[in-house]
Structures are given as C-alpha cells and as structure tokens.
Amino acid sequence: MSDIMKPQLEVVRERMQRATPGPWGWFGNTKANHVYLATQRWGRHLVMDFARWGMQAAQPVFFGREDPAAISEGRVSNGTYQPAAKVPVFEVARDALSADDGRVYRTDLVGLRNADAAFIANSRADVEWLVGEVDRLQGIVDAGTAKAADGTTLRLIGWTCEHRWNTDADGKHLGWDHRKGKLVKQTNVSGSTYTLGQWGHDEPERRCPYAKPVFSIVEPDAVSA
C-alpha cells in the first residue's frame, strides 16, 4: 500500500467501522406516510428515520450507538435517538454542541454529529475514491509490476489469502468466511493459509476477493534488460 493511499484508506475504514453494520435498506409504507432506513439483518436496527420539525417541516433522526459492532455480534447495542436538530455541526463553530454556545452567531450547519450521518454524507466521495484505487491497483496487477515508495521495482509473483472455513458433520465444505476471522457456522472449524496460485488465485474469475498480491523485488539489471 502506498504512503499516499494509506491515510485516506484509514479515514474511510474508521468511518465504516463507526457506522451501523450493513447491509442497509429502505423500509416503510406509503399509506402510513412512513419511510425509514434500517439494517436488513439482526432485527432491523434503525439507521435513519424522519420526524416532524415545527409545523411544516421534517428532520432526519439517527441513532447514536455506543458500540455499532454489537449489532452484528448479537450483543445489546446501547444508544440514543438523535434528531438532526440536536446534533448539528455549525459552520461558524464546529465544536459547539448547541446553538446556545456564544460562538454560534449563525446557525448554518455543515454536518451532523452522528456516525451514520457522516457515513452517508461521505459515501459518494469515499466510493469514488475506492473505485479509483481498485482501478489503479488492477492496472498494476495487469501490468505485472509496481513501484514501491522507495522507487524499487516489484514484480507480481502470485497471491496470498488466509481462509477459515467450516464443514458439516460429514466433512462437507460449507463456505469460506474472511470477516475478521469470524465463522458463519461453528462446526468443525479449520483454518490455513494458501499462497502463490493455490485455490485458483491465478485465475481472475476464481480468485478469492480477499486475496492479496505478492510481489518480489526486481534487480536493477533485470529491469533494464
């Protein structure tokens, strides 16, 4: 990973980890005049709802979770409902927690102090950046060589990937799971590492999406030859 890429990737990763786990989806009923964004698993946890704001307006309502990962791990996810009006980031004083703060002489907002709201607002730019990085890295893979930060030329020699998997009582394979080493099912757990073309990694259509490229240093004489 390049020195330029890493800081931005960590920003995107942190935003993702602080947000409610996905996948998300829209739900509601038109006859009930209700639409909301929520998780598609784990009991449909709220991501964004809407509430009356004064007599003629509405505002988005989010849920501030103390530990978002608790949802996907089956633990209690404590938190509070956060109407947009309660968590604004004011343009003139971005650390002010209320319009009553003396520094807030104008109440224009530029964000909301909620992890899901921040994730939504940044998703367009984050996805565009990530797709650009995928295209750039795919170009490196297709070319077979890459440049390290110190200018060293590297050549792609294969792929590596760590798998954990499950089998049923008869030893039948149930499927891979790469999510932080957690297993989909808890039956006859096994695990290993496969590298340099094993399990079809050298075939793009069969390659594990979590496989990482392995490079070797190319000697200067070999580069100029």
Short mmCIF file of N, CA and C in Angstrom, two decimals, residues 26-129:
data_model
loop_
_atom_site.label_atom_id
_atom_site.label_comp_id
_atom_site.label_asym_id
_atom_site.label_seq_id
_atom_site.Cartn_x
_atom_site.Cartn_y
_atom_site.Cartn_z
N TRP A 26 -34.14 0.46 2.52
CA TRP A 26 -35.27 1.34 2.80
C TRP A 26 -36.50 0.50 3.11
N PHE A 27 -37.26 0.92 4.11
CA PHE A 27 -38.49 0.23 4.51
C PHE A 27 -39.58 1.27 4.78
N GLY A 28 -40.78 0.81 4.98
CA GLY A 28 -41.87 1.73 5.29
C GLY A 28 -43.15 1.35 4.59
N ASN A 29 -44.09 2.28 4.56
CA ASN A 29 -45.40 2.04 3.96
C ASN A 29 -45.96 3.38 3.49
N THR A 30 -46.31 3.47 2.21
CA THR A 30 -46.77 4.75 1.68
C THR A 30 -48.12 5.17 2.26
N LYS A 31 -48.97 4.21 2.56
CA LYS A 31 -50.27 4.57 3.14
C LYS A 31 -50.12 5.07 4.57
N ALA A 32 -49.08 4.62 5.22
CA ALA A 32 -48.82 5.08 6.59
C ALA A 32 -47.96 6.34 6.60
N ASN A 33 -47.60 6.83 5.41
CA ASN A 33 -46.75 8.03 5.30
C ASN A 33 -45.45 7.88 6.09
N HIS A 34 -44.81 6.73 5.92
CA HIS A 34 -43.62 6.45 6.72
C HIS A 34 -42.57 5.74 5.86
N VAL A 35 -41.35 6.24 5.87
CA VAL A 35 -40.23 5.60 5.22
C VAL A 35 -39.00 5.77 6.11
N TYR A 36 -38.19 4.73 6.20
CA TYR A 36 -37.01 4.81 7.05
C TYR A 36 -35.92 3.89 6.51
N LEU A 37 -34.69 4.17 6.91
CA LEU A 37 -33.52 3.39 6.52
C LEU A 37 -33.10 2.55 7.72
N ALA A 38 -32.88 1.25 7.50
CA ALA A 38 -32.55 0.36 8.62
C ALA A 38 -31.71 -0.81 8.13
N THR A 39 -31.21 -1.60 9.07
CA THR A 39 -30.44 -2.79 8.71
C THR A 39 -31.36 -3.84 8.12
N GLN A 40 -30.83 -4.66 7.24
CA GLN A 40 -31.59 -5.75 6.65
C GLN A 40 -31.45 -7.04 7.45
N ARG A 41 -30.61 -7.02 8.47
CA ARG A 41 -30.39 -8.20 9.31
C ARG A 41 -30.47 -7.79 10.78
N TRP A 42 -30.38 -8.79 11.63
CA TRP A 42 -30.27 -8.59 13.09
C TRP A 42 -31.44 -7.81 13.69
N GLY A 43 -32.62 -7.94 13.13
CA GLY A 43 -33.79 -7.32 13.75
C GLY A 43 -34.11 -5.93 13.27
N ARG A 44 -33.55 -5.50 12.14
CA ARG A 44 -33.86 -4.21 11.53
C ARG A 44 -33.59 -3.04 12.49
N HIS A 45 -32.36 -2.78 12.74
CA HIS A 45 -31.96 -1.65 13.58
C HIS A 45 -32.02 -0.35 12.77
N LEU A 46 -32.50 0.70 13.39
CA LEU A 46 -32.68 1.97 12.72
C LEU A 46 -31.35 2.60 12.31
N VAL A 47 -31.31 3.12 11.09
CA VAL A 47 -30.20 3.94 10.63
C VAL A 47 -30.66 5.39 10.51
N MET A 48 -31.76 5.62 9.79
CA MET A 48 -32.30 6.98 9.65
C MET A 48 -33.81 6.93 9.52
N ASP A 49 -34.47 7.72 10.33
CA ASP A 49 -35.92 7.89 10.28
C ASP A 49 -36.20 9.38 10.06
N PHE A 50 -37.45 9.77 10.08
CA PHE A 50 -37.82 11.17 9.92
C PHE A 50 -38.86 11.54 10.96
N ALA A 51 -38.82 12.80 11.41
CA ALA A 51 -39.75 13.27 12.43
C ALA A 51 -40.19 14.70 12.12
N ARG A 52 -41.35 15.05 12.61
CA ARG A 52 -41.86 16.41 12.40
C ARG A 52 -40.89 17.43 13.00
N TRP A 53 -40.73 18.53 12.29
CA TRP A 53 -39.87 19.62 12.76
C TRP A 53 -40.66 20.91 12.59
N GLY A 54 -41.25 21.35 13.67
CA GLY A 54 -42.14 22.51 13.60
C GLY A 54 -43.47 22.11 12.99
N MET A 55 -44.15 23.05 12.36
CA MET A 55 -45.48 22.80 11.82
C MET A 55 -45.45 22.33 10.36
N GLN A 56 -44.39 22.67 9.61
CA GLN A 56 -44.40 22.38 8.18
C GLN A 56 -43.14 21.70 7.67
N ALA A 57 -42.30 21.25 8.54
CA ALA A 57 -41.03 20.65 8.10
C ALA A 57 -40.80 19.31 8.78
N ALA A 58 -39.81 18.58 8.27
CA ALA A 58 -39.41 17.30 8.86
C ALA A 58 -37.89 17.27 8.94
N GLN A 59 -37.38 16.47 9.85
CA GLN A 59 -35.93 16.35 10.00
C GLN A 59 -35.55 14.88 10.09
N PRO A 60 -34.35 14.51 9.62
CA PRO A 60 -33.90 13.13 9.78
C PRO A 60 -33.55 12.85 11.24
N VAL A 61 -33.80 11.62 11.64
CA VAL A 61 -33.49 11.18 13.00
C VAL A 61 -32.57 9.96 12.89
N PHE A 62 -31.46 10.01 13.59
CA PHE A 62 -30.49 8.91 13.57
C PHE A 62 -30.46 8.25 14.95
N PHE A 63 -29.64 7.21 15.07
CA PHE A 63 -29.47 6.54 16.36
C PHE A 63 -27.98 6.53 16.66
N GLY A 64 -27.61 7.17 17.77
CA GLY A 64 -26.20 7.21 18.17
C GLY A 64 -25.84 5.97 18.97
N ARG A 65 -25.06 5.08 18.40
CA ARG A 65 -24.73 3.81 19.05
C ARG A 65 -23.38 3.89 19.75
N GLU A 66 -23.34 3.37 20.98
CA GLU A 66 -22.09 3.35 21.73
C GLU A 66 -21.11 2.34 21.13
N ASP A 67 -21.64 1.22 20.61
CA ASP A 67 -20.80 0.16 20.06
C ASP A 67 -21.51 -0.46 18.86
N PRO A 68 -21.34 0.09 17.66
CA PRO A 68 -22.05 -0.42 16.49
C PRO A 68 -21.82 -1.90 16.22
N ALA A 69 -20.61 -2.40 16.52
CA ALA A 69 -20.30 -3.80 16.24
C ALA A 69 -21.17 -4.76 17.05
N ALA A 70 -21.77 -4.27 18.14
CA ALA A 70 -22.60 -5.13 18.97
C ALA A 70 -23.77 -5.71 18.18
N ILE A 71 -24.26 -4.98 17.19
CA ILE A 71 -25.41 -5.43 16.40
C ILE A 71 -25.10 -6.75 15.70
N SER A 72 -24.00 -6.77 14.94
CA SER A 72 -23.67 -7.97 14.18
C SER A 72 -23.14 -9.10 15.05
N GLU A 73 -22.74 -8.78 16.28
CA GLU A 73 -22.21 -9.80 17.19
C GLU A 73 -23.26 -10.31 18.16
N GLY A 74 -24.50 -9.85 18.01
CA GLY A 74 -25.59 -10.35 18.84
C GLY A 74 -25.61 -9.82 20.25
N ARG A 75 -24.91 -8.70 20.50
CA ARG A 75 -24.93 -8.09 21.83
C ARG A 75 -25.87 -6.89 21.84
N VAL A 76 -26.18 -6.40 23.02
CA VAL A 76 -27.06 -5.25 23.16
C VAL A 76 -26.36 -4.01 22.61
N SER A 77 -27.05 -3.28 21.75
CA SER A 77 -26.49 -2.07 21.16
C SER A 77 -27.11 -0.85 21.82
N ASN A 78 -26.46 -0.32 22.83
CA ASN A 78 -26.99 0.83 23.55
C ASN A 78 -26.78 2.11 22.76
N GLY A 79 -27.67 3.07 22.98
CA GLY A 79 -27.54 4.34 22.30
C GLY A 79 -28.77 5.20 22.51
N THR A 80 -28.83 6.31 21.78
CA THR A 80 -29.95 7.24 21.91
C THR A 80 -30.37 7.74 20.54
N TYR A 81 -31.66 8.09 20.43
CA TYR A 81 -32.15 8.70 19.20
C TYR A 81 -31.59 10.12 19.10
N GLN A 82 -31.18 10.49 17.90
CA GLN A 82 -30.54 11.79 17.70
C GLN A 82 -31.18 12.54 16.53
N PRO A 83 -32.20 13.35 16.79
CA PRO A 83 -32.75 14.20 15.73
C PRO A 83 -31.66 15.14 15.22
N ALA A 84 -31.72 15.48 13.95
CA ALA A 84 -30.70 16.33 13.35
C ALA A 84 -30.53 17.64 14.10
N ALA A 85 -31.63 18.19 14.60
CA ALA A 85 -31.57 19.47 15.30
C ALA A 85 -30.75 19.40 16.59
N LYS A 86 -30.54 18.18 17.10
CA LYS A 86 -29.81 18.02 18.36
C LYS A 86 -28.32 17.75 18.15
N VAL A 87 -27.92 17.44 16.92
CA VAL A 87 -26.51 17.09 16.70
C VAL A 87 -25.89 17.85 15.52
N PRO A 88 -26.17 19.14 15.38
CA PRO A 88 -25.63 19.87 14.24
C PRO A 88 -24.14 20.20 14.43
N VAL A 89 -23.44 20.29 13.31
CA VAL A 89 -22.08 20.83 13.29
C VAL A 89 -22.20 22.20 12.65
N PHE A 90 -22.07 23.25 13.46
CA PHE A 90 -22.26 24.61 12.96
C PHE A 90 -21.05 25.08 12.18
N GLU A 91 -21.30 25.76 11.08
CA GLU A 91 -20.22 26.23 10.22
C GLU A 91 -19.29 27.20 10.94
N VAL A 92 -19.84 28.03 11.81
CA VAL A 92 -19.03 29.07 12.45
C VAL A 92 -18.33 28.61 13.73
N ALA A 93 -18.74 27.47 14.26
CA ALA A 93 -18.11 26.94 15.48
C ALA A 93 -18.33 25.43 15.49
N ARG A 94 -17.45 24.69 14.85
CA ARG A 94 -17.70 23.28 14.57
C ARG A 94 -17.64 22.38 15.79
N ASP A 95 -17.08 22.87 16.87
CA ASP A 95 -17.06 22.07 18.09
C ASP A 95 -18.15 22.47 19.07
N ALA A 96 -18.98 23.44 18.70
CA ALA A 96 -20.08 23.86 19.57
C ALA A 96 -21.15 22.77 19.61
N LEU A 97 -21.66 22.47 20.80
CA LEU A 97 -22.64 21.41 20.97
C LEU A 97 -24.07 21.92 20.95
N SER A 98 -24.24 23.24 20.92
CA SER A 98 -25.59 23.81 20.96
C SER A 98 -25.57 25.20 20.34
N ALA A 99 -26.73 25.60 19.83
CA ALA A 99 -26.86 26.96 19.29
C ALA A 99 -26.77 28.00 20.40
N ASP A 100 -26.86 27.55 21.66
CA ASP A 100 -26.73 28.46 22.79
C ASP A 100 -25.28 28.85 23.06
N ASP A 101 -24.34 28.15 22.43
CA ASP A 101 -22.93 28.50 22.56
C ASP A 101 -22.72 29.91 22.02
N GLY A 102 -22.05 30.76 22.77
CA GLY A 102 -21.87 32.15 22.39
C GLY A 102 -21.14 32.35 21.08
N ARG A 103 -20.40 31.37 20.63
CA ARG A 103 -19.66 31.50 19.38
C ARG A 103 -20.54 31.29 18.15
N VAL A 104 -21.74 30.74 18.38
CA VAL A 104 -22.63 30.45 17.26
C VAL A 104 -23.48 31.69 16.97
N TYR A 105 -22.98 32.54 16.09
CA TYR A 105 -23.72 33.75 15.74
C TYR A 105 -24.56 33.53 14.48
N ARG A 106 -24.38 32.35 13.86
CA ARG A 106 -25.17 31.99 12.69
C ARG A 106 -25.37 30.48 12.72
N THR A 107 -26.58 30.00 12.49
CA THR A 107 -26.88 28.58 12.71
C THR A 107 -26.83 27.72 11.45
N ASP A 108 -26.13 28.18 10.42
CA ASP A 108 -25.93 27.32 9.25
C ASP A 108 -25.11 26.11 9.66
N LEU A 109 -25.54 24.92 9.25
CA LEU A 109 -24.80 23.72 9.62
C LEU A 109 -24.08 23.14 8.41
N VAL A 110 -23.00 22.39 8.67
CA VAL A 110 -22.21 21.77 7.61
C VAL A 110 -22.05 20.27 7.84
N GLY A 111 -22.75 19.74 8.82
CA GLY A 111 -22.68 18.32 9.10
C GLY A 111 -23.54 17.97 10.29
N LEU A 112 -23.57 16.68 10.60
CA LEU A 112 -24.31 16.19 11.77
C LEU A 112 -23.38 15.33 12.59
N ARG A 113 -23.45 15.48 13.89
CA ARG A 113 -22.56 14.77 14.80
C ARG A 113 -23.12 13.37 15.08
N ASN A 114 -23.12 12.55 14.04
CA ASN A 114 -23.62 11.18 14.15
C ASN A 114 -22.86 10.32 13.15
N ALA A 115 -22.46 9.12 13.56
CA ALA A 115 -21.61 8.28 12.71
C ALA A 115 -22.30 7.87 11.42
N ASP A 116 -23.57 7.49 11.50
CA ASP A 116 -24.29 7.08 10.28
C ASP A 116 -24.50 8.26 9.35
N ALA A 117 -24.79 9.43 9.91
CA ALA A 117 -24.97 10.63 9.09
C ALA A 117 -23.67 10.98 8.37
N ALA A 118 -22.55 10.86 9.07
CA ALA A 118 -21.25 11.15 8.45
C ALA A 118 -20.93 10.13 7.37
N PHE A 119 -21.26 8.87 7.63
CA PHE A 119 -21.02 7.82 6.65
C PHE A 119 -21.82 8.08 5.37
N ILE A 120 -23.09 8.44 5.52
CA ILE A 120 -23.94 8.73 4.37
C ILE A 120 -23.41 9.93 3.59
N ALA A 121 -23.08 11.00 4.30
CA ALA A 121 -22.63 12.23 3.64
C ALA A 121 -21.33 12.03 2.86
N ASN A 122 -20.46 11.16 3.37
CA ASN A 122 -19.16 10.96 2.73
C ASN A 122 -19.13 9.79 1.75
N SER A 123 -20.22 9.03 1.68
CA SER A 123 -20.21 7.79 0.90
C SER A 123 -19.94 8.03 -0.58
N ARG A 124 -20.48 9.11 -1.14
CA ARG A 124 -20.27 9.36 -2.57
C ARG A 124 -18.79 9.56 -2.87
N ALA A 125 -18.12 10.36 -2.08
CA ALA A 125 -16.69 10.60 -2.30
C ALA A 125 -15.86 9.38 -1.94
N ASP A 126 -16.24 8.68 -0.86
CA ASP A 126 -15.48 7.51 -0.43
C ASP A 126 -15.53 6.40 -1.48
N VAL A 127 -16.73 6.12 -2.00
CA VAL A 127 -16.87 5.06 -3.00
C VAL A 127 -16.11 5.42 -4.27
N GLU A 128 -16.20 6.67 -4.68
CA GLU A 128 -15.49 7.10 -5.89
C GLU A 128 -13.98 6.93 -5.70
N TRP A 129 -13.47 7.28 -4.53
CA TRP A 129 -12.04 7.13 -4.26
C TRP A 129 -11.65 5.65 -4.24
#
